[in-house]
Coordinates of C-alpha atoms in Angstrom, one line a residue:
M1 CA 0.0 0.0 0.0
A2 CA 2.5 2.6 -1.2
T3 CA 1.9 5.7 -3.3
S4 CA 4.1 7.0 -6.2
Q5 CA 4.8 10.3 -7.9
N6 CA 2.8 9.2 -10.9
P7 CA -0.3 7.8 -9.3
S8 CA -2.1 4.9 -10.8
G9 CA -5.7 4.2 -10.0
E10 CA -4.6 2.2 -7.0
D11 CA -2.3 4.9 -5.8
S12 CA -5.1 7.5 -6.1
L13 CA -7.5 5.2 -4.1
I14 CA -4.9 4.7 -1.4
A15 CA -4.1 8.4 -1.2
R16 CA -7.7 9.4 -1.0
Y17 CA -9.1 6.9 1.4
F18 CA -6.3 5.3 3.4
K19 CA -3.3 7.6 3.7
P20 CA -5.2 9.8 6.2
L21 CA -5.6 6.7 8.4
A22 CA -1.8 6.0 8.4
T23 CA -0.9 8.4 11.3
D24 CA 1.7 6.2 12.9
P25 CA 5.3 7.3 12.1
G26 CA 6.1 3.6 11.3
A27 CA 3.6 3.7 8.4
L28 CA 6.0 6.1 6.6
G29 CA 3.0 8.0 5.1
L30 CA 2.3 4.9 2.9
V31 CA 5.0 6.0 0.5
D32 CA 7.0 2.9 1.0
D33 CA 6.2 -0.8 0.4
A34 CA 7.0 -1.7 4.0
A35 CA 6.5 -0.3 7.5
I36 CA 8.4 -0.2 10.8
L37 CA 6.9 -1.5 14.0
Q38 CA 8.9 -1.0 17.1
S39 CA 8.9 -4.0 19.5
L40 CA 9.5 -1.8 22.7
G41 CA 11.3 -4.6 24.3
G42 CA 8.5 -7.2 24.5
D43 CA 7.1 -9.8 22.1
I44 CA 5.1 -9.0 19.0
V45 CA 1.9 -11.0 18.6
V46 CA 0.7 -11.4 15.0
T47 CA -2.8 -12.5 13.9
T48 CA -4.6 -12.5 10.6
D49 CA -8.2 -12.9 9.5
A50 CA -10.1 -12.3 6.3
V51 CA -13.7 -11.5 5.8
V52 CA -15.3 -12.5 2.5
E53 CA -18.5 -11.3 1.0
G54 CA -21.2 -14.0 1.2
V55 CA -19.2 -16.0 3.8
H56 CA -18.5 -13.6 6.7
Y57 CA -20.8 -10.8 5.7
L58 CA -23.8 -10.3 3.5
A59 CA -23.6 -8.5 0.1
D60 CA -25.9 -5.8 1.3
D61 CA -24.3 -5.2 4.7
P62 CA -23.4 -1.5 5.1
P63 CA -19.7 -0.8 4.3
N64 CA -19.1 0.8 7.6
T65 CA -20.1 -2.4 9.5
I66 CA -17.9 -4.5 7.1
A67 CA -14.9 -2.3 7.9
R68 CA -15.5 -2.6 11.7
K69 CA -16.0 -6.3 11.5
A70 CA -12.8 -6.8 9.5
L71 CA -10.7 -5.0 12.0
R72 CA -12.5 -6.2 15.2
V73 CA -12.2 -9.9 14.5
N74 CA -8.5 -9.4 14.6
L75 CA -8.6 -7.2 17.7
S76 CA -10.6 -10.0 19.3
D77 CA -7.7 -12.4 18.6
L78 CA -5.3 -10.0 20.2
A79 CA -7.5 -9.6 23.3
A80 CA -7.6 -13.4 23.8
K81 CA -3.8 -13.5 23.6
G82 CA -3.5 -10.8 26.3
A83 CA -2.0 -8.4 23.8
T84 CA -2.2 -4.7 23.4
P85 CA -3.0 -3.6 19.8
A86 CA 0.0 -2.0 18.0
G87 CA -1.2 -1.7 14.4
F88 CA -2.4 -3.5 11.3
V89 CA -2.0 -4.0 7.6
L90 CA -4.9 -4.1 5.2
T91 CA -5.5 -6.0 1.9
L92 CA -8.6 -5.2 -0.1
A93 CA -9.9 -7.1 -3.1
L94 CA -12.5 -4.9 -4.6
R95 CA -14.9 -5.1 -7.5
S96 CA -15.1 -1.3 -7.9
K97 CA -13.7 1.9 -6.3
A98 CA -17.0 3.6 -5.9
D99 CA -16.9 6.5 -3.4
G100 CA -20.3 5.5 -2.1
W101 CA -18.8 2.3 -0.7
L102 CA -15.2 3.2 0.0
R103 CA -15.9 6.5 1.8
P104 CA -18.0 5.0 4.7
F105 CA -15.7 2.0 4.8
A106 CA -12.6 4.1 5.2
D107 CA -14.2 6.5 7.7
A108 CA -15.4 3.6 9.9
L109 CA -12.1 1.9 9.7
G110 CA -10.3 5.1 10.7
E111 CA -12.7 5.6 13.6
D112 CA -12.0 2.1 14.9
A113 CA -8.3 2.4 14.4
R114 CA -8.4 5.4 16.7
T115 CA -10.8 4.0 19.2
F116 CA -8.7 0.8 19.7
A117 CA -5.3 2.5 19.2
C118 CA -4.5 0.2 16.4
P119 CA -3.2 2.3 13.5
L120 CA -3.0 1.4 9.8
L121 CA 0.6 0.6 8.8
G122 CA 0.2 -0.4 5.1
G123 CA -1.2 -3.1 2.9
D124 CA -2.4 -3.7 -0.7
T125 CA -5.4 -3.2 -2.9
V126 CA -6.3 -5.4 -5.9
S127 CA -9.2 -5.7 -8.2
T128 CA -11.4 -8.8 -8.3
P129 CA -14.3 -9.9 -10.5
G130 CA -15.6 -12.1 -7.7
P131 CA -16.8 -11.6 -4.1
Q132 CA -15.1 -8.7 -2.2
M133 CA -12.5 -9.7 0.4
I134 CA -10.9 -7.7 3.2
S135 CA -7.9 -9.3 4.9
I136 CA -6.2 -7.7 7.9
T137 CA -3.1 -8.7 9.7
A138 CA -2.9 -7.2 13.2
F139 CA 0.0 -6.8 15.5
G140 CA 0.0 -6.6 19.3
R141 CA 2.4 -6.3 22.1
V142 CA 2.9 -8.4 25.2
P143 CA 5.7 -8.5 27.8
Q144 CA 8.3 -11.1 26.7
G145 CA 7.0 -14.7 27.1
R146 CA 3.6 -13.6 28.3
M147 CA 1.3 -14.3 25.4
V148 CA -1.6 -16.6 26.4
G149 CA -1.8 -19.6 24.1
R150 CA -4.1 -22.5 23.8
T151 CA -1.9 -25.1 25.3
G152 CA -1.8 -24.2 29.0
A153 CA -5.2 -25.5 30.3
R154 CA -4.8 -27.9 33.2
P155 CA -7.3 -30.2 35.1
G156 CA -9.1 -28.2 37.8
D157 CA -9.0 -24.9 35.8
R158 CA -12.4 -23.2 35.6
I159 CA -13.6 -22.3 32.1
L160 CA -14.7 -18.7 31.7
V161 CA -16.3 -16.8 28.9
T162 CA -17.0 -13.1 28.4
G163 CA -20.3 -11.5 27.3
T164 CA -23.1 -13.6 25.9
I165 CA -23.1 -16.5 23.4
G166 CA -25.1 -17.1 20.3
D167 CA -26.4 -13.6 19.5
A168 CA -24.4 -13.2 16.3
A169 CA -25.8 -16.5 14.9
L170 CA -29.3 -15.3 15.7
G171 CA -28.5 -12.0 14.1
L172 CA -27.6 -13.7 10.9
D173 CA -30.8 -15.8 11.1
V174 CA -32.8 -12.5 11.4
L175 CA -31.0 -11.0 8.4
T176 CA -31.7 -14.1 6.3
G177 CA -35.3 -14.4 7.2
G178 CA -35.1 -17.5 9.5
A179 CA -37.1 -18.6 12.5
A180 CA -35.7 -15.9 14.7
A181 CA -36.7 -13.2 12.2
R182 CA -40.3 -14.5 12.3
A183 CA -40.4 -14.8 16.1
L184 CA -39.0 -11.3 16.6
A185 CA -41.1 -9.5 13.9
S186 CA -42.9 -7.5 16.6
D187 CA -39.7 -6.7 18.5
P188 CA -37.5 -4.6 16.3
A189 CA -35.2 -3.6 19.2
A190 CA -34.3 -7.2 19.9
S191 CA -33.8 -7.9 16.2
D192 CA -31.6 -4.9 15.8
A193 CA -29.5 -5.8 18.8
L194 CA -28.9 -9.3 17.4
I195 CA -28.1 -8.0 13.9
S196 CA -25.6 -5.6 15.5
R197 CA -23.8 -8.5 17.3
Y198 CA -23.4 -10.2 13.9
R199 CA -22.3 -7.2 11.9
V200 CA -20.2 -5.3 14.5
P201 CA -18.3 -7.6 17.0
Q202 CA -17.3 -6.2 20.4
P203 CA -13.6 -7.2 20.9
R204 CA -12.8 -7.5 24.6
N205 CA -9.5 -5.6 24.5
L206 CA -10.2 -3.9 27.9
L207 CA -9.8 -7.4 29.5
A208 CA -6.5 -8.3 27.7
Q209 CA -4.3 -7.6 30.7
A210 CA -6.5 -9.5 33.1
V211 CA -6.4 -12.5 30.7
R212 CA -2.7 -12.2 30.5
D213 CA -2.4 -12.1 34.3
H214 CA -4.8 -14.9 35.2
A215 CA -5.5 -17.3 32.2
T216 CA -3.6 -20.5 31.6
A217 CA -5.1 -20.8 28.1
A218 CA -7.4 -18.6 25.9
M219 CA -8.8 -18.1 22.5
D220 CA -11.6 -16.0 21.0
V221 CA -14.9 -17.6 20.1
S222 CA -15.2 -17.2 16.4
D223 CA -16.5 -20.4 15.0
G224 CA -18.7 -21.5 17.9
L225 CA -18.3 -22.0 21.6
A226 CA -18.5 -25.8 21.4
G227 CA -16.1 -26.2 18.5
D228 CA -13.6 -23.6 19.8
L229 CA -13.5 -25.2 23.3
T230 CA -12.9 -28.5 21.6
K231 CA -9.9 -27.0 19.8
L232 CA -8.5 -25.5 23.0
C233 CA -8.8 -28.8 24.9
A234 CA -7.1 -30.7 22.1
A235 CA -4.2 -28.2 22.1
S236 CA -3.8 -28.5 25.9
G237 CA -4.3 -32.3 25.9
V238 CA -7.3 -32.2 28.3
S239 CA -11.0 -32.5 28.3
A240 CA -13.8 -30.4 29.8
T241 CA -17.3 -30.5 31.4
I242 CA -19.6 -27.6 30.6
D243 CA -22.8 -26.7 32.5
V244 CA -25.0 -25.6 29.6
A245 CA -27.4 -23.8 31.9
S246 CA -24.5 -21.5 33.0
V247 CA -23.6 -20.4 29.4
P248 CA -24.5 -16.7 29.4
L249 CA -27.3 -15.7 27.0
S250 CA -28.9 -12.4 26.1
A251 CA -32.6 -11.8 27.0
A252 CA -33.4 -12.2 23.3
A253 CA -31.6 -15.5 22.9
A254 CA -33.0 -16.9 26.2
G255 CA -36.5 -16.0 25.0
L256 CA -36.0 -17.8 21.7
I257 CA -34.8 -20.9 23.5
A258 CA -37.8 -20.8 25.9
G259 CA -40.2 -20.4 23.0
N260 CA -38.6 -23.4 21.2
V261 CA -37.8 -21.1 18.3
V262 CA -34.2 -22.3 18.2
C263 CA -32.3 -25.0 20.1
V264 CA -29.4 -24.6 22.4
E265 CA -27.1 -26.2 19.8
T266 CA -27.7 -23.2 17.5
L267 CA -26.2 -21.0 20.1
L268 CA -23.3 -23.3 21.2
A269 CA -22.2 -24.0 17.6
G270 CA -23.0 -20.6 16.0
G271 CA -20.1 -18.5 14.9
D272 CA -19.2 -14.8 15.1
D273 CA -19.5 -14.4 18.9
Y274 CA -15.9 -13.0 19.3
E275 CA -16.0 -13.4 23.0
V276 CA -12.9 -14.5 25.0
L277 CA -12.9 -18.2 26.1
C278 CA -10.3 -18.9 28.7
T279 CA -9.2 -21.3 31.4
V280 CA -8.2 -20.0 34.8
P281 CA -6.9 -21.7 38.0
S282 CA -9.8 -21.9 40.4
A283 CA -8.2 -19.6 43.0
Q284 CA -7.8 -16.9 40.4
S285 CA -11.1 -17.1 38.6
D286 CA -12.9 -14.6 40.9
A287 CA -10.1 -12.1 40.1
L288 CA -10.7 -12.3 36.4
I289 CA -14.5 -12.1 36.9
A290 CA -13.9 -9.0 39.1
A291 CA -11.6 -7.5 36.4
G292 CA -14.4 -7.9 33.9
R293 CA -16.9 -6.2 36.3
A294 CA -14.5 -3.3 36.7
V295 CA -14.7 -2.5 32.9
G296 CA -18.4 -3.3 32.6
L297 CA -18.0 -6.7 31.1
A298 CA -19.7 -9.9 32.4
V299 CA -17.3 -12.8 32.7
T300 CA -19.1 -16.1 33.5
A301 CA -17.8 -19.5 34.7
I302 CA -19.4 -22.2 32.6
G303 CA -17.4 -25.4 33.4
T304 CA -14.2 -27.1 34.4
I305 CA -11.2 -28.6 32.7
V306 CA -10.8 -32.3 33.5
A307 CA -8.1 -34.9 32.7
G308 CA -8.5 -37.0 29.5
H309 CA -8.5 -36.7 25.8
E310 CA -12.2 -37.2 24.9
P311 CA -14.2 -34.2 23.5
P312 CA -15.8 -31.8 26.1
R313 CA -19.1 -32.9 27.6
F314 CA -22.0 -30.6 27.6
L315 CA -24.5 -31.2 30.5
D316 CA -28.0 -29.9 30.8
G317 CA -29.5 -28.6 34.1
Q318 CA -30.2 -32.2 35.2
G319 CA -26.7 -33.4 34.5
K320 CA -27.7 -35.2 31.3
E321 CA -25.2 -35.0 28.5
L322 CA -26.3 -33.2 25.4
V323 CA -25.2 -34.8 22.1
L324 CA -24.4 -32.0 19.7
K325 CA -24.8 -32.8 16.0
R326 CA -22.7 -29.8 15.1
L327 CA -19.9 -28.2 17.1
S328 CA -19.1 -25.1 15.1
Y329 CA -19.4 -23.2 11.9
S330 CA -17.3 -24.8 9.1
H331 CA -15.5 -22.6 6.5
F332 CA -15.5 -25.4 3.9

């Protein structure tokens, strides 16, 4: 994402929409084809995620929400690693360079870059005849050796999750005219809240230091709580028991479950939650919950890590195991 003295169409696009976002000195004003990121004596955490039209967002989603989602899914990864955002690079595959789409996209991206102190450092733009794609690689900082991975969970750890689970999957169902849309036809406020959870994730970066201080393992919930917990347990060589009744739900999600509009599997296996899932020694779990409360974020204990290599068990309110046909969203 570099500009030249004889600007091409790509150079003009970058100069108009994205050069104003590149305020960090390391971005070099986007006049080079590389950037400089200072390590400040710690470790640099690197994460990358792409959002593709028709897969991660709908073709008629507003461009400002697409921009926010593209950046925030990466910020969510940094939060789960206990990292502080440092900057990002952006790759855009666009069908057109229409101002009506690019201006609100760039404005929203710039607002989020400032809000989360994660400046644009560079990137690339290309043309595509197919679905649009936005790929972001984000960088974060942690003290040396302090990144929270997936491999540290130990038997006896409590399993904690931030926020509420399943809202984004329900928001997509509303947008695509599913059962939730019909059930909430007379409650536009609830519908809008669920849609917002799908379109605009809320990365939990305010909790990053507490995750770093207390968690033995962590990841963000992107493909579904059940599937992502299974991945974490496999990486740590452990198993887990989950009390499904303890999984935090929004009022709208709880109402749809109570009305038999959707089943609990829809919420446990739905993607796009972007909450932090972590394991914490029992003696430290209250401290992490309190840290969440201090920044206005609910953190809920939903189960326990146990020894073994079998998949996690999901138990209902009577202690009966639920057999889930699907654990997570699949990209393929």
